[in-house]
Short mmCIF file of N, CA, C and O in Angstrom, two decimals:
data_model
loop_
_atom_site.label_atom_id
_atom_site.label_comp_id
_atom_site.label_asym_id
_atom_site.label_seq_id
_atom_site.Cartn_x
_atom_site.Cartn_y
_atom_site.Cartn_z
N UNK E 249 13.01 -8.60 12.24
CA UNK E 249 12.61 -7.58 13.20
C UNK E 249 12.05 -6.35 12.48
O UNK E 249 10.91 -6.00 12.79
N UNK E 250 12.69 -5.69 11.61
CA UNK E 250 12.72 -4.55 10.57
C UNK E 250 11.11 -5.17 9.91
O UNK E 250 10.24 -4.31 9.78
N UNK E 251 10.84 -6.31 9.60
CA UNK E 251 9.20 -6.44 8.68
C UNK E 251 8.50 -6.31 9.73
O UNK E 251 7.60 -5.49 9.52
N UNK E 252 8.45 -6.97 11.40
CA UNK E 252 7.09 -6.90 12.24
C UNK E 252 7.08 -5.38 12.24
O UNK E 252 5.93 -4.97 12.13
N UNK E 253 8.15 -4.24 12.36
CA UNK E 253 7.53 -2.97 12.98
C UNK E 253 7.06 -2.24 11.46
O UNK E 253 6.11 -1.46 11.57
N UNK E 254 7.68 -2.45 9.97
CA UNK E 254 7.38 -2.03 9.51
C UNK E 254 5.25 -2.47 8.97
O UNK E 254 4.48 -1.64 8.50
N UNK E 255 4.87 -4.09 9.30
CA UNK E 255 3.93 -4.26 9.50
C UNK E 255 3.19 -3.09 10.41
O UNK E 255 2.73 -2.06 9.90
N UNK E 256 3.15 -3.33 11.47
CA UNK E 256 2.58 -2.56 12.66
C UNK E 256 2.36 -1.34 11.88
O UNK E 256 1.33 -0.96 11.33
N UNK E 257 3.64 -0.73 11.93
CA UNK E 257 3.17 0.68 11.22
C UNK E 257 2.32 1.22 9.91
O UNK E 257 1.57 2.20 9.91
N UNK E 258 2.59 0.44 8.89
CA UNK E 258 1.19 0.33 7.67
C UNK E 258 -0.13 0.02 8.41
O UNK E 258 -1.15 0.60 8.05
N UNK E 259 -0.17 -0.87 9.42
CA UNK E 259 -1.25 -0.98 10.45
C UNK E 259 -2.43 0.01 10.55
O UNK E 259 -3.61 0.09 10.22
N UNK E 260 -1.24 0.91 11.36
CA UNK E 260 -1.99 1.78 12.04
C UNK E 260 -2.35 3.04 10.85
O UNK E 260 -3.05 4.00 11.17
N UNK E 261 -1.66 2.87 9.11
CA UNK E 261 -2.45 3.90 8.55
C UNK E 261 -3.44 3.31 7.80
O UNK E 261 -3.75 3.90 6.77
N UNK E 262 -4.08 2.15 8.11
CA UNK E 262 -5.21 1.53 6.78
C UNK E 262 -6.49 2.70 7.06
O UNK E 262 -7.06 3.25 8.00
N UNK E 263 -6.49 2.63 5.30
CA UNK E 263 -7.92 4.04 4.96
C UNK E 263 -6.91 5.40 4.69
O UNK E 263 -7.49 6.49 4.65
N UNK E 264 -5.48 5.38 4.52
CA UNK E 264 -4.50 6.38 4.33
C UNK E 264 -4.75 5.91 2.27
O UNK E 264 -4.92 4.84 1.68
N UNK E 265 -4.64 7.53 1.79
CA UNK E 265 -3.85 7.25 0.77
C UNK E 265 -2.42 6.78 1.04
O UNK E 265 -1.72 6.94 2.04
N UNK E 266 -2.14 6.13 -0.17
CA UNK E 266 -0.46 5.60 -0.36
C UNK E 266 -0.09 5.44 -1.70
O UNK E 266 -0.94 5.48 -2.59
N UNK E 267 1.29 5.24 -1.97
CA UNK E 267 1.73 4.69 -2.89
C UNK E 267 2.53 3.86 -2.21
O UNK E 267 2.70 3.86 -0.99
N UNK E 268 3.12 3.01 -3.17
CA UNK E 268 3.65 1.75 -2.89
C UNK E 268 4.58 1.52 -4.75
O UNK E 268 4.24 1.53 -5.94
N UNK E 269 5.84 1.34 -3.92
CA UNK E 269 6.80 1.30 -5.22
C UNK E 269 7.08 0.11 -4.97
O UNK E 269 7.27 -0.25 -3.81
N UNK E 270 7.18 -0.89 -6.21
CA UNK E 270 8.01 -1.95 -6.09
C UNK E 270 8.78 -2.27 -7.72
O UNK E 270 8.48 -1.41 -8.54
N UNK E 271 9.72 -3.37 -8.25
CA UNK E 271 10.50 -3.27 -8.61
C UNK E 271 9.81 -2.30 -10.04
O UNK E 271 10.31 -1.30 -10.56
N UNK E 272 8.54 -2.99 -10.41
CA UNK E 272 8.00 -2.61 -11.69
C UNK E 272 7.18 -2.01 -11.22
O UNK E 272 7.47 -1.11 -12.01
N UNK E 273 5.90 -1.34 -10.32
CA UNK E 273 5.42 -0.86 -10.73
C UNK E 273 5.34 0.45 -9.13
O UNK E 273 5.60 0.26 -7.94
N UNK E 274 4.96 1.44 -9.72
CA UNK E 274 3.84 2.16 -8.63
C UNK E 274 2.51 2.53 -8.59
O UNK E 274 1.87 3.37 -9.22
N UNK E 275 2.16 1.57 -7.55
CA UNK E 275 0.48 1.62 -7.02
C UNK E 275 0.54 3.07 -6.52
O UNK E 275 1.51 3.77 -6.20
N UNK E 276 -0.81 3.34 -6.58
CA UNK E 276 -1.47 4.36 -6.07
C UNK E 276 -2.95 4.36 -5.45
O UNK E 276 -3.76 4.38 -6.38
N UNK E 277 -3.49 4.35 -4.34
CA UNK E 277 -4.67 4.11 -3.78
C UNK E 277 -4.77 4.51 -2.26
O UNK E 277 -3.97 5.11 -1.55
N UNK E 278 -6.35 3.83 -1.94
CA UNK E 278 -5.94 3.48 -0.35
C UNK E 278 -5.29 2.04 0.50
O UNK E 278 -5.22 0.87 0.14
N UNK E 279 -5.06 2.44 1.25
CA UNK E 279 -4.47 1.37 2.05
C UNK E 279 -5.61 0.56 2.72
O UNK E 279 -6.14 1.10 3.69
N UNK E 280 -6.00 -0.55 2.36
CA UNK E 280 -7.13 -1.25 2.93
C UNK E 280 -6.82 -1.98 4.32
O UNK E 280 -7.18 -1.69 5.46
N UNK E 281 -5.88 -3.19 3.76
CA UNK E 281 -5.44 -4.09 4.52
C UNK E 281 -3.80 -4.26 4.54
O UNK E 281 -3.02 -4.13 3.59
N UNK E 282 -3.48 -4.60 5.98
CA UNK E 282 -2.15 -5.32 6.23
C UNK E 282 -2.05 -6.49 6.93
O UNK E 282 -2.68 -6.63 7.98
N UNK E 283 -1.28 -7.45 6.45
CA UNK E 283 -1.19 -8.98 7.21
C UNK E 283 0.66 -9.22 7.17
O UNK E 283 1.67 -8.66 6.72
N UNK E 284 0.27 -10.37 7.92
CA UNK E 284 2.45 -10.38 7.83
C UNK E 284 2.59 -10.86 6.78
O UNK E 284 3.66 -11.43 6.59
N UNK E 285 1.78 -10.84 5.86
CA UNK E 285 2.64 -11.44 4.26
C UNK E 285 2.23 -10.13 3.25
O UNK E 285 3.11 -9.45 2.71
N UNK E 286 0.79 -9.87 3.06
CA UNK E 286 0.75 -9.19 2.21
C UNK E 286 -0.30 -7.74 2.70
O UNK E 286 -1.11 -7.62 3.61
N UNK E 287 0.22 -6.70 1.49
CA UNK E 287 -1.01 -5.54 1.47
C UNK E 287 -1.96 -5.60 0.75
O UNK E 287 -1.83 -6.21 -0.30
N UNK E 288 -2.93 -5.13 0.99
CA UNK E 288 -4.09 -4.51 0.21
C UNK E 288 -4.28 -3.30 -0.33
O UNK E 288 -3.94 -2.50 0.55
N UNK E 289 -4.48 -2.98 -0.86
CA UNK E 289 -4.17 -1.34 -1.99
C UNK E 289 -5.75 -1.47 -2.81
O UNK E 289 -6.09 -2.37 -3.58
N UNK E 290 -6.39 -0.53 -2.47
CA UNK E 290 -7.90 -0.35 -3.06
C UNK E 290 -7.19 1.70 -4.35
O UNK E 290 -7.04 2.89 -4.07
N UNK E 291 -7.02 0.72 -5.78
CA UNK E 291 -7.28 1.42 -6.53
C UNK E 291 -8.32 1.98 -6.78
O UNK E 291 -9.12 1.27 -7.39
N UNK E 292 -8.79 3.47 -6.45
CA UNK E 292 -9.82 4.31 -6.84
C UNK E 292 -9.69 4.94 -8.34
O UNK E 292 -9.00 5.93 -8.58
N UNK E 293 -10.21 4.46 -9.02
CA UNK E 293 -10.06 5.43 -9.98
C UNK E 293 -11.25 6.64 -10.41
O UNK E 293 -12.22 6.41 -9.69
N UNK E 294 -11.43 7.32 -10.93
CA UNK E 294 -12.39 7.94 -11.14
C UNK E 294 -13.20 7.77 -12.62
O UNK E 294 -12.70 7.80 -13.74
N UNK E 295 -14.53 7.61 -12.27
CA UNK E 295 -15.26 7.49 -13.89
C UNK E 295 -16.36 5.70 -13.49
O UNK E 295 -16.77 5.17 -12.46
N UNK E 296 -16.40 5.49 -14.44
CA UNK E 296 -17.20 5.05 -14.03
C UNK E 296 -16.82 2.72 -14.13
O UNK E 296 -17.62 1.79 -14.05
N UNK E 297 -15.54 2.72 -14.28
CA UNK E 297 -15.40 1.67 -13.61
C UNK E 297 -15.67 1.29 -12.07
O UNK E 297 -16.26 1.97 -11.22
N UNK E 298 -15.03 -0.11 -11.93
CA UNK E 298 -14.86 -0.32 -10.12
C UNK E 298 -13.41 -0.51 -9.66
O UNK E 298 -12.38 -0.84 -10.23
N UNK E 299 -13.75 -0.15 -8.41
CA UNK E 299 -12.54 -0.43 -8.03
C UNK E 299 -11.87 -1.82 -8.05
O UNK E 299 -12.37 -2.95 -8.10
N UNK E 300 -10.21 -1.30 -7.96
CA UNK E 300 -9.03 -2.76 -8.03
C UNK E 300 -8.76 -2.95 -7.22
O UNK E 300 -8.20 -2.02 -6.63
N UNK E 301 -8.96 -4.48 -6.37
CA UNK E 301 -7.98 -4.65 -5.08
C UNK E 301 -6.09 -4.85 -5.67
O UNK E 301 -5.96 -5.96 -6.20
N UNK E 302 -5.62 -4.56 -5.67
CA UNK E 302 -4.06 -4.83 -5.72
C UNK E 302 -3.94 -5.26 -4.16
O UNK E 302 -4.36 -4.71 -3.14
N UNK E 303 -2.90 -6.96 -4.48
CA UNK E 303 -2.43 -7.22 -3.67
C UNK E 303 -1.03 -7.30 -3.61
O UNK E 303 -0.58 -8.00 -4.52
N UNK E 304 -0.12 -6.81 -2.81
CA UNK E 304 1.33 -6.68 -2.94
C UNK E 304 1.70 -7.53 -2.03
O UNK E 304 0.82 -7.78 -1.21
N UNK E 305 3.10 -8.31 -1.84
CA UNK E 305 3.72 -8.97 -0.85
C UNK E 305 4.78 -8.00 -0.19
O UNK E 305 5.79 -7.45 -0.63
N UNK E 306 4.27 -8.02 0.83
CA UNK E 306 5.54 -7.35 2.10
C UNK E 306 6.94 -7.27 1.26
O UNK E 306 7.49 -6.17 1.23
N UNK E 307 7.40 -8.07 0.76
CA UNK E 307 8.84 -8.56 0.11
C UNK E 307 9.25 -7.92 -0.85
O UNK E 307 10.39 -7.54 -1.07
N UNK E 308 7.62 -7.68 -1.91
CA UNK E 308 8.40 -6.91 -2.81
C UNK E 308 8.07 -4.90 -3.39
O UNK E 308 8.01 -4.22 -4.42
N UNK E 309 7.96 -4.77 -1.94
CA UNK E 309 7.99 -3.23 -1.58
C UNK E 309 9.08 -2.64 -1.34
O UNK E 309 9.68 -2.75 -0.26
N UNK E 310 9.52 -1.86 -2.42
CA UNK E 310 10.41 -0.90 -2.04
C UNK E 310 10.76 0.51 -1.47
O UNK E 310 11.87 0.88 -1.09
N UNK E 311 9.67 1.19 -1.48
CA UNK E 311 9.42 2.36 -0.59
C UNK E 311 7.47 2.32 -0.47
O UNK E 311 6.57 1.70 -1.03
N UNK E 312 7.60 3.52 0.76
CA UNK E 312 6.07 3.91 0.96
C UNK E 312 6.16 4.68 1.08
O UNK E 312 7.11 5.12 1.72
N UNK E 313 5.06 5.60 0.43
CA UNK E 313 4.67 6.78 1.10
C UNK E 313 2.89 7.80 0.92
O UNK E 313 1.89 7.84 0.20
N UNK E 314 3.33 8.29 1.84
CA UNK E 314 1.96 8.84 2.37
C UNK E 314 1.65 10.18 1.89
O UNK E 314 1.89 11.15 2.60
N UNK E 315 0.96 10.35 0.35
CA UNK E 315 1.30 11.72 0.18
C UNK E 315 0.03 12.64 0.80
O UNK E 315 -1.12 12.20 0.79
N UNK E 316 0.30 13.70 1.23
CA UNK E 316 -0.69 14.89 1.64
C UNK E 316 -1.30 15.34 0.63
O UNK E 316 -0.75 15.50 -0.46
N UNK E 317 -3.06 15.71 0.96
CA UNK E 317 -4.14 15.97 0.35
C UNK E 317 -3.94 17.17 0.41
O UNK E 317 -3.72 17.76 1.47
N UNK E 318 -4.01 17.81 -0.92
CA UNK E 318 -3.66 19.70 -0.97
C UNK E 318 -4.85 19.79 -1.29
O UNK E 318 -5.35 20.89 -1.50
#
């Protein structure tokens, strides 16, 4: 019950910055995509590479959050 609403709700912020902690690492990007298995995380970096899709599984997320643009 706790994964469909937490789905839904990443939902409704795709195109949000985020981070995304899991056991090893923290992502940092936008939020592209959400499905009931996995996220999408579009690493921006700056300079003159391209961007990284990171794909994470629902499962192994341990916090989110949404930080504010100062």
């Amino acid at each position: 019950m706790f994964e469909a609403r937490f789905v839904a709700e990443l939902s409704t912020r795709t195109g949000s910055n985020v981070e995304l902690a899991t056991d090893n690492n923290l992502i940092e990007g936008i939020l592209s995509t959400v499905t009931a298995d996995l996220v999408l995380v579009i690493d921006v970096t700056s300079g003159y590479g391209g961007n990284v899709k990171i794909y994470i599984s629902l499962d192994a997320i341990n916090f989110v959050r949404f930080p504010v643009a100062a």
